[in-house]
Coordinates of C-alpha atoms in Angstrom, one line a residue:
M1 CA 119.1 132.7 146.0
S2 CA 119.8 130.7 142.8
F3 CA 118.4 131.1 139.2
T4 CA 118.0 128.2 136.9
S5 CA 118.8 128.6 133.1
Y6 CA 116.5 127.3 130.5
T7 CA 118.0 126.7 127.3
S8 CA 116.2 126.1 123.9
P9 CA 116.1 122.6 122.8
P10 CA 118.4 121.9 119.9
R11 CA 117.0 122.4 116.4
A12 CA 117.1 119.9 113.7
G13 CA 119.3 120.1 110.7
R14 CA 119.7 118.4 107.4
R15 CA 120.4 115.0 108.6
E16 CA 117.2 115.0 110.8
W17 CA 115.0 116.2 107.9
T18 CA 116.7 113.5 105.5
A19 CA 115.7 111.0 108.2
L20 CA 112.2 112.2 108.1
G21 CA 112.1 111.4 104.5
V22 CA 113.2 107.9 105.1
L23 CA 110.5 107.5 107.9
L24 CA 107.7 108.6 105.3
L25 CA 108.6 105.4 103.2
P26 CA 107.1 102.8 105.6
C27 CA 104.1 105.1 106.7
L28 CA 103.2 105.7 103.0
L29 CA 103.4 102.0 102.3
V30 CA 101.5 100.7 105.2
S31 CA 98.7 103.1 104.6
M32 CA 98.7 102.2 100.8
D33 CA 98.4 98.6 101.7
V34 CA 95.0 99.3 103.2
S35 CA 93.5 100.1 99.8
V36 CA 96.0 98.8 97.2
L37 CA 94.0 95.7 96.6
Y38 CA 90.8 97.2 95.4
F39 CA 91.6 96.9 91.8
A40 CA 93.5 93.7 92.1
V41 CA 90.8 91.4 93.4
P42 CA 89.2 90.6 90.1
F43 CA 92.7 89.6 88.9
L44 CA 93.6 87.4 91.8
T45 CA 90.2 85.9 92.2
A46 CA 90.5 84.7 88.6
E47 CA 93.9 83.1 89.3
L48 CA 93.6 81.7 92.9
E49 CA 89.7 81.1 92.8
P50 CA 89.3 82.1 96.7
S51 CA 85.8 81.3 98.0
S52 CA 83.7 84.3 99.2
V53 CA 85.0 83.8 102.8
Q54 CA 88.7 83.7 101.7
Q55 CA 88.1 86.7 99.4
L56 CA 86.9 88.9 102.5
W57 CA 89.8 87.6 104.6
I58 CA 92.3 88.6 101.8
L59 CA 90.8 92.0 102.0
D60 CA 90.5 92.5 105.7
V61 CA 93.1 90.2 107.5
Y62 CA 95.8 93.0 107.0
G63 CA 93.8 95.7 108.7
F64 CA 92.7 93.4 111.6
V65 CA 96.2 92.3 112.6
L66 CA 97.5 95.7 112.1
A67 CA 94.9 97.1 114.5
G68 CA 95.4 94.2 117.0
L69 CA 99.0 94.6 117.3
L70 CA 99.6 98.3 117.3
I71 CA 99.5 98.8 121.1
T72 CA 101.7 95.7 121.7
M73 CA 104.3 96.9 119.0
G74 CA 104.3 100.6 120.5
A75 CA 104.9 99.2 123.9
L76 CA 107.6 96.8 122.6
G77 CA 109.4 99.5 120.7
D78 CA 109.8 101.5 124.0
R79 CA 111.6 98.6 125.5
I80 CA 113.8 97.0 122.9
G81 CA 114.4 100.0 120.8
R82 CA 112.3 101.9 118.2
R83 CA 115.0 101.7 115.6
R84 CA 115.4 98.1 116.1
L85 CA 111.9 97.5 115.9
L86 CA 111.4 99.6 112.8
L87 CA 114.1 97.9 110.8
S88 CA 112.8 94.4 111.9
G89 CA 109.4 95.4 110.8
A90 CA 110.9 96.5 107.4
L91 CA 112.5 93.3 106.8
L92 CA 109.2 91.4 107.7
F93 CA 107.1 93.7 105.6
G94 CA 109.5 93.2 102.7
L95 CA 109.6 89.4 102.8
A96 CA 105.8 89.2 103.4
S97 CA 105.4 91.5 100.4
G98 CA 107.2 88.9 98.3
L99 CA 105.5 86.0 99.5
A100 CA 102.0 87.7 98.7
A101 CA 103.2 88.7 95.3
Y102 CA 104.2 85.0 94.3
A103 CA 101.2 83.4 96.3
R104 CA 99.8 80.4 94.5
S105 CA 96.8 79.8 96.7
A106 CA 94.1 81.8 98.5
E107 CA 95.6 80.3 102.0
T108 CA 99.0 81.5 101.2
L109 CA 98.0 85.1 100.3
I110 CA 95.8 85.2 103.6
A111 CA 99.0 84.2 105.5
A112 CA 101.1 86.8 103.8
R113 CA 98.6 89.5 104.3
A114 CA 98.5 88.5 108.0
L115 CA 102.5 88.8 108.0
L116 CA 102.1 92.2 106.3
G117 CA 99.9 93.4 109.3
V118 CA 102.4 92.2 111.9
G119 CA 105.2 94.1 109.8
G120 CA 102.8 97.2 109.5
A121 CA 102.1 97.3 113.2
T122 CA 105.7 97.7 114.0
L123 CA 106.3 100.2 111.4
M124 CA 103.7 102.8 112.2
P125 CA 104.2 103.5 115.8
S126 CA 107.9 103.4 115.4
T127 CA 107.8 106.2 112.9
L128 CA 105.8 108.7 114.7
A129 CA 107.8 107.8 117.9
L130 CA 111.3 108.4 116.2
I131 CA 110.0 111.7 115.0
R132 CA 109.5 112.7 118.8
N133 CA 113.3 111.7 119.1
L134 CA 114.5 113.4 116.0
F135 CA 112.8 116.7 116.4
H136 CA 113.2 118.4 120.0
D137 CA 112.2 121.9 118.9
A138 CA 108.5 121.9 119.2
K139 CA 107.8 124.2 116.0
Q140 CA 110.0 121.7 113.8
R141 CA 108.4 118.8 115.5
G142 CA 105.0 120.2 114.6
K143 CA 106.0 120.6 110.9
A144 CA 107.4 117.1 110.7
V145 CA 104.4 115.6 112.2
A146 CA 102.0 117.6 109.7
I147 CA 104.2 116.0 106.8
W148 CA 103.9 112.6 108.4
S149 CA 100.1 112.9 108.8
A150 CA 99.8 114.2 105.1
A151 CA 101.9 111.1 104.1
V152 CA 99.4 108.6 105.7
T153 CA 96.4 110.2 104.6
G154 CA 98.0 110.5 101.0
G155 CA 98.9 106.9 101.0
I156 CA 95.4 105.8 101.4
A157 CA 94.4 107.8 98.2
I158 CA 97.4 107.0 96.1
G159 CA 97.1 103.2 96.6
P160 CA 94.3 102.5 94.3
V161 CA 95.7 104.8 91.5
L162 CA 99.2 103.0 91.8
S163 CA 97.5 99.6 92.0
G164 CA 95.4 100.6 88.7
V165 CA 98.7 101.8 86.9
L166 CA 100.5 98.4 87.8
L167 CA 97.7 96.2 86.8
E168 CA 97.6 97.7 83.3
H169 CA 101.0 96.5 82.6
F170 CA 101.9 93.7 85.1
W171 CA 100.2 90.8 87.1
W172 CA 98.3 91.3 90.2
G173 CA 101.4 90.4 92.4
S174 CA 103.0 93.6 91.3
V175 CA 100.9 95.6 93.7
F176 CA 102.9 94.0 96.5
L177 CA 106.4 93.8 95.0
M178 CA 106.3 97.9 94.9
N179 CA 107.1 97.6 98.7
A180 CA 110.3 95.9 98.3
P181 CA 112.5 98.6 97.0
A182 CA 111.3 101.1 99.8
M183 CA 112.0 98.5 102.5
V184 CA 115.4 98.0 101.2
L185 CA 116.3 101.7 100.9
L186 CA 115.0 101.7 104.7
L187 CA 117.1 99.0 105.8
V188 CA 120.3 100.6 104.2
C189 CA 119.5 104.4 105.3
G190 CA 117.9 103.7 108.6
P191 CA 120.9 102.6 110.7
L192 CA 122.8 105.6 109.3
L193 CA 120.1 108.2 109.8
L194 CA 118.0 107.2 112.6
P195 CA 118.6 107.4 116.2
E196 CA 118.2 104.5 118.6
F197 CA 115.9 105.2 121.4
K198 CA 114.4 102.8 124.2
N199 CA 113.3 103.6 127.6
P200 CA 116.2 102.9 130.0
A201 CA 113.8 102.3 132.9
A202 CA 111.7 100.0 131.0
E203 CA 110.4 97.0 133.1
R204 CA 109.5 93.4 132.1
F205 CA 107.2 93.2 129.0
D206 CA 103.5 92.5 130.0
L207 CA 102.7 89.5 127.9
T208 CA 99.4 89.1 129.5
G209 CA 98.5 92.7 128.5
S210 CA 99.7 92.2 124.9
L211 CA 97.3 89.3 124.7
L212 CA 94.3 91.2 126.1
S213 CA 95.0 94.1 123.8
L214 CA 94.9 91.9 120.7
L215 CA 91.8 90.0 121.9
A216 CA 90.2 93.7 122.3
M217 CA 91.1 95.2 119.1
L218 CA 90.8 92.3 116.6
P219 CA 87.4 91.1 117.5
A220 CA 86.0 94.7 117.9
V221 CA 87.3 95.7 114.4
Y222 CA 86.0 92.6 112.8
G223 CA 82.5 92.8 114.5
I224 CA 82.1 96.6 113.5
K225 CA 83.2 95.8 109.7
E226 CA 81.0 92.9 109.4
I227 CA 78.0 94.7 110.9
A228 CA 78.8 97.5 108.4
R229 CA 79.0 94.9 105.5
D230 CA 76.0 92.8 106.4
G231 CA 74.0 94.3 109.1
L232 CA 73.3 93.0 112.5
A233 CA 74.1 89.2 112.8
V234 CA 75.0 86.9 115.6
L235 CA 78.4 86.3 115.1
P236 CA 79.7 90.0 114.5
V237 CA 77.6 91.2 117.6
L238 CA 79.3 88.4 119.7
A239 CA 82.7 89.5 118.3
L240 CA 82.1 93.0 119.2
V241 CA 80.9 92.2 122.8
A242 CA 83.8 90.0 123.4
G243 CA 86.2 92.8 122.1
L244 CA 84.6 95.1 124.5
L245 CA 84.8 92.8 127.4
A246 CA 88.6 92.0 126.6
A247 CA 89.1 95.9 126.5
A248 CA 87.8 96.1 130.0
A249 CA 90.1 93.4 131.0
F250 CA 93.0 95.1 129.4
V251 CA 92.4 98.4 131.2
H252 CA 91.9 96.7 134.4
R253 CA 95.3 94.8 134.0
Q254 CA 97.1 98.0 133.1
R255 CA 95.7 99.8 136.2
T256 CA 96.8 96.8 138.6
A257 CA 99.9 95.1 137.0
R258 CA 103.3 95.5 138.4
H259 CA 104.7 96.4 135.0
P260 CA 101.9 97.6 132.8
M261 CA 102.4 97.6 129.0
L262 CA 100.4 101.0 128.6
D263 CA 100.9 103.9 130.8
L264 CA 97.2 104.8 131.6
T265 CA 98.4 108.2 133.2
L266 CA 98.8 109.6 129.6
F267 CA 95.0 109.7 129.5
R268 CA 95.1 112.1 132.7
N269 CA 96.5 114.7 130.5
R270 CA 93.8 116.5 128.9
G271 CA 95.5 117.3 125.7
F272 CA 96.3 113.7 125.0
S273 CA 93.2 112.1 125.7
V274 CA 91.1 114.8 123.8
S275 CA 93.6 114.5 120.8
V276 CA 93.1 110.7 120.5
L277 CA 89.1 111.4 120.5
L278 CA 89.3 114.0 118.0
N279 CA 91.5 112.0 115.6
L280 CA 89.2 109.2 116.1
L281 CA 86.2 111.4 114.9
A282 CA 88.1 112.8 112.1
M283 CA 88.8 109.3 110.8
F284 CA 85.3 108.3 111.4
A285 CA 84.2 110.9 108.8
I286 CA 87.0 110.2 106.3
V287 CA 86.5 106.4 106.0
G288 CA 82.8 106.7 106.3
C289 CA 82.3 109.0 103.6
A290 CA 85.1 107.8 101.2
V291 CA 83.2 104.6 100.7
F292 CA 80.1 106.6 99.4
F293 CA 82.1 108.8 97.1
T294 CA 84.0 105.9 95.4
Q295 CA 80.6 104.1 94.6
Y296 CA 79.2 107.4 93.4
L297 CA 81.8 108.0 90.9
Q298 CA 81.7 104.5 89.6
S299 CA 78.2 103.3 90.0
V300 CA 76.2 106.6 89.7
R301 CA 78.4 108.5 87.3
G302 CA 79.5 105.2 85.5
M303 CA 83.3 106.0 85.6
S304 CA 85.8 103.0 85.4
P305 CA 87.7 102.2 88.5
M306 CA 90.9 103.6 87.2
E307 CA 89.1 107.0 86.4
A308 CA 87.3 107.1 89.6
A309 CA 90.5 106.5 91.4
L310 CA 92.3 109.5 89.7
W311 CA 89.5 111.9 90.3
N312 CA 89.5 110.7 94.0
L313 CA 93.1 111.5 94.0
L314 CA 92.6 115.1 93.1
P315 CA 91.3 116.3 96.5
T316 CA 94.1 114.7 98.1
L317 CA 96.8 116.7 96.0
A318 CA 94.6 119.9 96.6
V319 CA 95.0 119.7 100.5
G320 CA 98.5 118.5 100.6
G321 CA 99.6 121.8 102.0
M322 CA 96.9 122.1 104.7
A323 CA 98.8 120.2 107.4
P324 CA 101.8 122.5 107.4
A325 CA 99.5 125.5 107.1
A326 CA 97.6 124.3 110.2
T327 CA 100.7 123.9 112.1
A328 CA 101.9 127.5 111.3
L329 CA 98.6 128.9 112.0
A330 CA 98.5 127.1 115.4
Q331 CA 101.8 128.9 116.5
R332 CA 100.0 132.1 116.1
I333 CA 96.7 131.6 117.8
D334 CA 95.2 129.1 120.2
R335 CA 95.3 125.7 118.7
A336 CA 92.0 124.8 120.1
C337 CA 90.5 127.5 117.6
V338 CA 92.5 125.9 114.7
I339 CA 91.2 122.4 115.4
A340 CA 87.8 123.8 115.7
M341 CA 88.2 125.7 112.5
G342 CA 89.2 122.4 110.7
F343 CA 86.1 120.6 112.0
A344 CA 83.9 123.7 110.9
I345 CA 85.8 123.6 107.5
A346 CA 84.8 119.7 107.1
A347 CA 81.3 120.3 108.5
G348 CA 80.9 122.9 105.6
G349 CA 82.1 120.6 103.0
F350 CA 79.7 117.9 104.2
V351 CA 76.8 120.2 104.1
W352 CA 78.0 121.3 100.5
L353 CA 77.8 117.5 99.4
S354 CA 74.2 117.1 101.1
W355 CA 73.1 119.0 97.9
L356 CA 74.5 116.3 95.6
E357 CA 72.4 114.8 92.8
P358 CA 72.9 112.1 90.5
G359 CA 73.3 114.5 87.7
S360 CA 75.5 117.1 89.6
A361 CA 78.6 118.4 87.8
L362 CA 81.7 116.8 88.8
W363 CA 83.3 120.0 89.9
F364 CA 80.6 120.1 92.6
V365 CA 81.7 116.6 93.9
L366 CA 85.5 117.7 93.6
V367 CA 84.9 120.8 95.5
G368 CA 82.8 119.4 98.3
S369 CA 85.5 116.5 98.8
S370 CA 88.5 119.0 98.8
V371 CA 86.9 121.2 101.4
Y372 CA 86.1 118.6 104.0
A373 CA 89.5 116.9 103.3
S374 CA 91.2 120.0 104.0
G375 CA 89.4 120.4 107.2
L376 CA 90.1 117.1 108.5
V377 CA 93.7 117.2 107.5
M378 CA 94.2 120.2 109.7
V379 CA 92.5 118.2 112.6
M380 CA 94.6 115.2 112.3
S381 CA 97.9 116.8 112.0
L382 CA 97.4 119.1 115.0
G383 CA 96.0 116.2 117.0
N384 CA 99.0 114.0 116.4
E385 CA 101.4 116.6 117.0
M386 CA 99.8 117.6 120.4
A387 CA 99.5 113.9 121.6
I388 CA 103.1 113.2 120.8
G389 CA 104.5 116.3 122.2
L390 CA 102.6 115.8 125.4
A391 CA 103.8 112.2 125.8
P392 CA 107.1 111.7 127.6
P393 CA 110.0 110.6 125.3
E394 CA 110.3 107.3 127.0
R395 CA 106.7 106.6 126.2
A396 CA 106.3 107.9 122.8
G397 CA 105.9 104.4 121.1
S398 CA 102.9 103.6 123.4
A399 CA 101.5 107.1 122.8
S400 CA 101.8 106.6 119.0
A401 CA 100.4 103.2 119.2
V402 CA 97.3 104.5 121.0
L403 CA 96.7 107.2 118.5
E404 CA 96.9 104.8 115.6
S405 CA 94.5 102.4 117.2
G406 CA 92.1 105.2 117.7
T407 CA 92.2 106.0 114.0
Q408 CA 91.6 102.4 113.1
L409 CA 88.5 102.4 115.5
G410 CA 87.4 105.5 114.0
G411 CA 87.5 104.3 110.4
A412 CA 85.8 101.0 111.4
L413 CA 83.1 102.9 113.3
G414 CA 82.6 105.2 110.2
M415 CA 82.1 102.5 107.9
A416 CA 79.6 100.8 110.3
L417 CA 77.5 103.8 111.3
L418 CA 77.4 106.0 108.2
G419 CA 77.4 102.8 105.9
S420 CA 74.4 101.4 108.0
I421 CA 72.7 105.0 107.7
G422 CA 73.1 105.2 103.9
S423 CA 72.3 101.5 103.4
A424 CA 68.9 102.0 105.3
V425 CA 68.0 105.0 103.3
Y426 CA 68.9 103.1 100.0
R427 CA 66.6 100.2 100.8
S428 CA 63.8 102.3 101.8
G429 CA 64.0 104.4 98.7
I430 CA 64.4 101.5 96.3
G431 CA 61.6 99.4 97.5
D432 CA 58.6 100.9 95.5
A433 CA 60.8 101.2 92.3
L434 CA 61.2 97.4 92.0
P435 CA 59.2 96.1 89.0
A436 CA 56.6 93.4 89.8
G437 CA 57.5 89.8 89.1
L438 CA 61.1 90.0 89.7
P439 CA 62.5 86.8 91.2
P440 CA 63.2 86.9 95.0
A441 CA 66.8 86.4 94.4
A442 CA 67.0 89.4 91.9
S443 CA 64.7 91.4 94.1
G444 CA 67.0 90.9 97.1
A445 CA 70.2 91.8 95.5
A446 CA 68.6 95.0 94.1
R447 CA 67.3 96.1 97.5
E448 CA 70.6 95.3 99.2
T449 CA 73.2 97.3 97.2
L450 CA 73.4 99.7 94.3
A451 CA 75.7 97.2 92.6
G452 CA 73.2 94.5 92.9
A453 CA 70.4 96.9 91.4
L454 CA 72.8 97.6 88.5
A455 CA 73.3 93.9 87.7
V456 CA 69.4 93.4 87.9
A457 CA 68.6 96.3 85.7
A458 CA 71.2 95.3 82.9
E459 CA 69.2 91.9 82.8
L460 CA 65.7 93.7 82.4
P461 CA 64.3 94.5 79.1
G462 CA 63.5 97.9 77.6
R463 CA 62.1 100.6 79.9
A464 CA 62.0 98.5 83.1
G465 CA 65.9 98.3 83.3
G466 CA 66.2 102.1 82.9
T467 CA 63.5 102.8 85.4
L468 CA 65.1 100.7 88.1
L469 CA 68.5 102.1 87.3
T470 CA 67.5 105.6 87.6
A471 CA 65.6 104.8 91.0
A472 CA 68.6 102.9 92.4
R473 CA 71.1 105.8 91.6
T474 CA 68.5 108.2 93.2
A475 CA 68.1 106.1 96.3
F476 CA 71.8 105.7 96.7
T477 CA 72.4 109.5 96.4
D478 CA 69.6 110.1 99.1
G479 CA 71.5 107.7 101.3
L480 CA 74.8 109.7 100.7
Q481 CA 73.2 112.9 101.4
T482 CA 71.9 111.6 104.7
A483 CA 75.3 110.1 105.7
V484 CA 77.0 113.3 105.1
L485 CA 74.6 115.5 106.9
V486 CA 75.2 113.0 109.8
A487 CA 78.8 113.3 109.3
A488 CA 78.5 117.2 109.4
G489 CA 76.6 117.0 112.7
V490 CA 79.4 115.0 114.1
M491 CA 82.0 117.5 112.9
A492 CA 80.0 120.4 114.5
C493 CA 79.9 118.6 117.8
A494 CA 83.7 117.8 117.5
A495 CA 84.4 121.6 116.9
A496 CA 82.5 122.4 120.1
L497 CA 84.4 119.7 122.0
A498 CA 87.7 120.9 120.6
L499 CA 86.9 124.7 121.8
T500 CA 85.7 123.5 125.2
L501 CA 88.3 120.9 126.0
L502 CA 91.5 122.2 124.5
R503 CA 91.3 125.8 125.0
G504 CA 94.2 127.3 126.7
L505 CA 96.5 124.5 125.5
R506 CA 98.3 126.8 123.2
A507 CA 101.8 126.0 121.8
G508 CA 103.3 126.6 125.2
G509 CA 101.0 123.8 126.5
V510 CA 102.7 121.2 124.5
A511 CA 105.3 119.1 126.3
G512 CA 108.7 120.7 126.4
E513 CA 107.8 123.8 124.2
T514 CA 108.8 127.1 125.2
D515 CA 107.4 130.3 124.2
D516 CA 108.8 133.9 124.0
A517 CA 108.2 134.4 127.6
G518 CA 110.3 131.6 128.7
T519 CA 107.4 129.4 130.1
V520 CA 107.6 125.8 129.7
G521 CA 104.3 123.6 129.4
H522 CA 104.8 120.0 130.2
A523 CA 103.1 117.1 132.1
G524 CA 105.1 117.4 135.4
E525 CA 106.6 120.2 137.3
A526 CA 110.4 120.4 138.0
G527 CA 111.6 120.3 141.5
E528 CA 114.0 122.9 142.8
G529 CA 117.5 122.9 141.1
G530 CA 116.4 120.7 138.1
A531 CA 116.6 121.8 134.5
V532 CA 113.6 120.8 132.4
D533 CA 114.6 119.1 129.1
D534 CA 112.5 118.8 125.8
G535 CA 110.7 115.7 127.2
G536 CA 109.8 117.1 130.5
A537 CA 112.3 115.1 132.3
V538 CA 114.5 116.6 134.9
D539 CA 118.3 116.6 135.3
D540 CA 120.3 116.8 138.5
G541 CA 118.1 116.9 141.3
G542 CA 114.8 117.8 139.8
A543 CA 111.7 115.8 140.4
V544 CA 108.8 115.5 138.0
G545 CA 105.3 115.1 139.1
G546 CA 102.7 113.0 137.4
P547 CA 100.8 114.0 134.4
R548 CA 98.1 116.9 135.2
S549 CA 94.8 117.4 133.4
D550 CA 95.4 121.0 133.2
V551 CA 98.9 121.6 131.7
G552 CA 100.1 125.0 132.9
P553 CA 103.2 127.3 132.5
V554 CA 105.9 125.9 134.5
G555 CA 109.6 127.0 134.8
G556 CA 111.2 130.1 133.2
A557 CA 110.0 133.4 134.9
G558 CA 107.5 131.7 136.9
A559 CA 109.7 129.2 138.4
D560 CA 112.4 131.8 139.3
A561 CA 109.8 134.0 141.0
R562 CA 108.8 131.2 143.2
R563 CA 112.5 130.4 144.1
M564 CA 112.9 134.2 144.8
A565 CA 109.8 134.1 147.0
R566 CA 111.3 131.1 149.0
S567 CA 114.6 132.8 149.3

């Protein structure tokens, strides 16, 4: 009769936490670059004189390329080394930032933004995967992932504010040059503080799978965004269909290829697949509703862009501590309940905002925004932690890329679906308020968007302009109310999903995490004589089974009891 000893995983020290600070630099900047151009567009338009199509590509090409290459770069990092990929991406991101800052034509700026997307795609999955390598203790890893999640969401809010400050003192290219010092710091400190990790058993890179993932994500995200912006049209619908067909081909390729790029067995694990879905739903609500509140502050309340950006930042600062708090709470009670609580809090915030009126007090908007943001930060931090904890260490890069791809899709879907709902309500409400005798072009502009109605109202004489202005703001607010009610319904359904599908996956259900009883929950089961390490791997004679849907307690007292019974 023999007994296997189970030791606690090593705890991170000052070096690892300092390395986390270095890793926050790229993820903060990558998320900021999604929104940093919001205020710079009028300035660069005046200098570069892009066409309307070129202006759209300047804004969107970064997100398209980023989304299209995430899965590829995540898998590549697992093969060539995550630190190597991160530092290569930092160098590319810094050089592309300089190219964008000093672009002298729209074509050059579009190319630079595309290169920034390539660099961003190397940085995001690498940062989250390296956290998996730095923090082996599950409680510490949970805190680290929570901080990472807060940095990503905070970057999106900080981007417009920092952009506005720079544009008040410098030229439009300064919004790109702010990336350079951070990338230099990463290139200097990264080799000293970050560990290298690559899958020692990695096979040949699946180039065909990489191409299919790009062909799936890029046209799908493009189609969804264009439908959200301009409604149903032939080209966006065809792009969306092409993306779905490429996605089906990608899945088939990964199931049948000898050396697949993405391990689809990750999705057999209930915790991983549900975490990806719940993160998608959280980002659906965040991005879909953020567009409405930015317009509400500027076009309904009449704030300047800088003032609106600063007020938008306040809810982000208010909920900065919610991610670590959710992680701490999940260590005491079932994390399914904490995630469901986060969705319920978000639903409550959206219901609160459904009572918003054009003349509501500013505190009313800020309270509702803070409440729903608090709930969704809880959800995303715990979802990221669970998914990364359940992924084997050698697949952490691919797992991170899948998570990031899900959030990109969620944001695009939020803009498309919630934006379409709000636009439909707006067009229905504004129709009867348009004054008779308006030229067709002016009438069409006023019916299409609130900004168009404000421009038309400014040209109308006397009471007619004021009447149209009031009607447009009321119609827009009605659309916002409907959109947030839909978001509240989605959040309520997501809370029910979390309780149903994640119940029982407590802290002990995360890969490699031990509880006080000595049980270990992970994706596989150790064979006799093997010692399970933090990632669920087995040393010296152990065999690991494939991922299971229901992660159960393995090892510790339970494993010893089974060995005693066999003896």
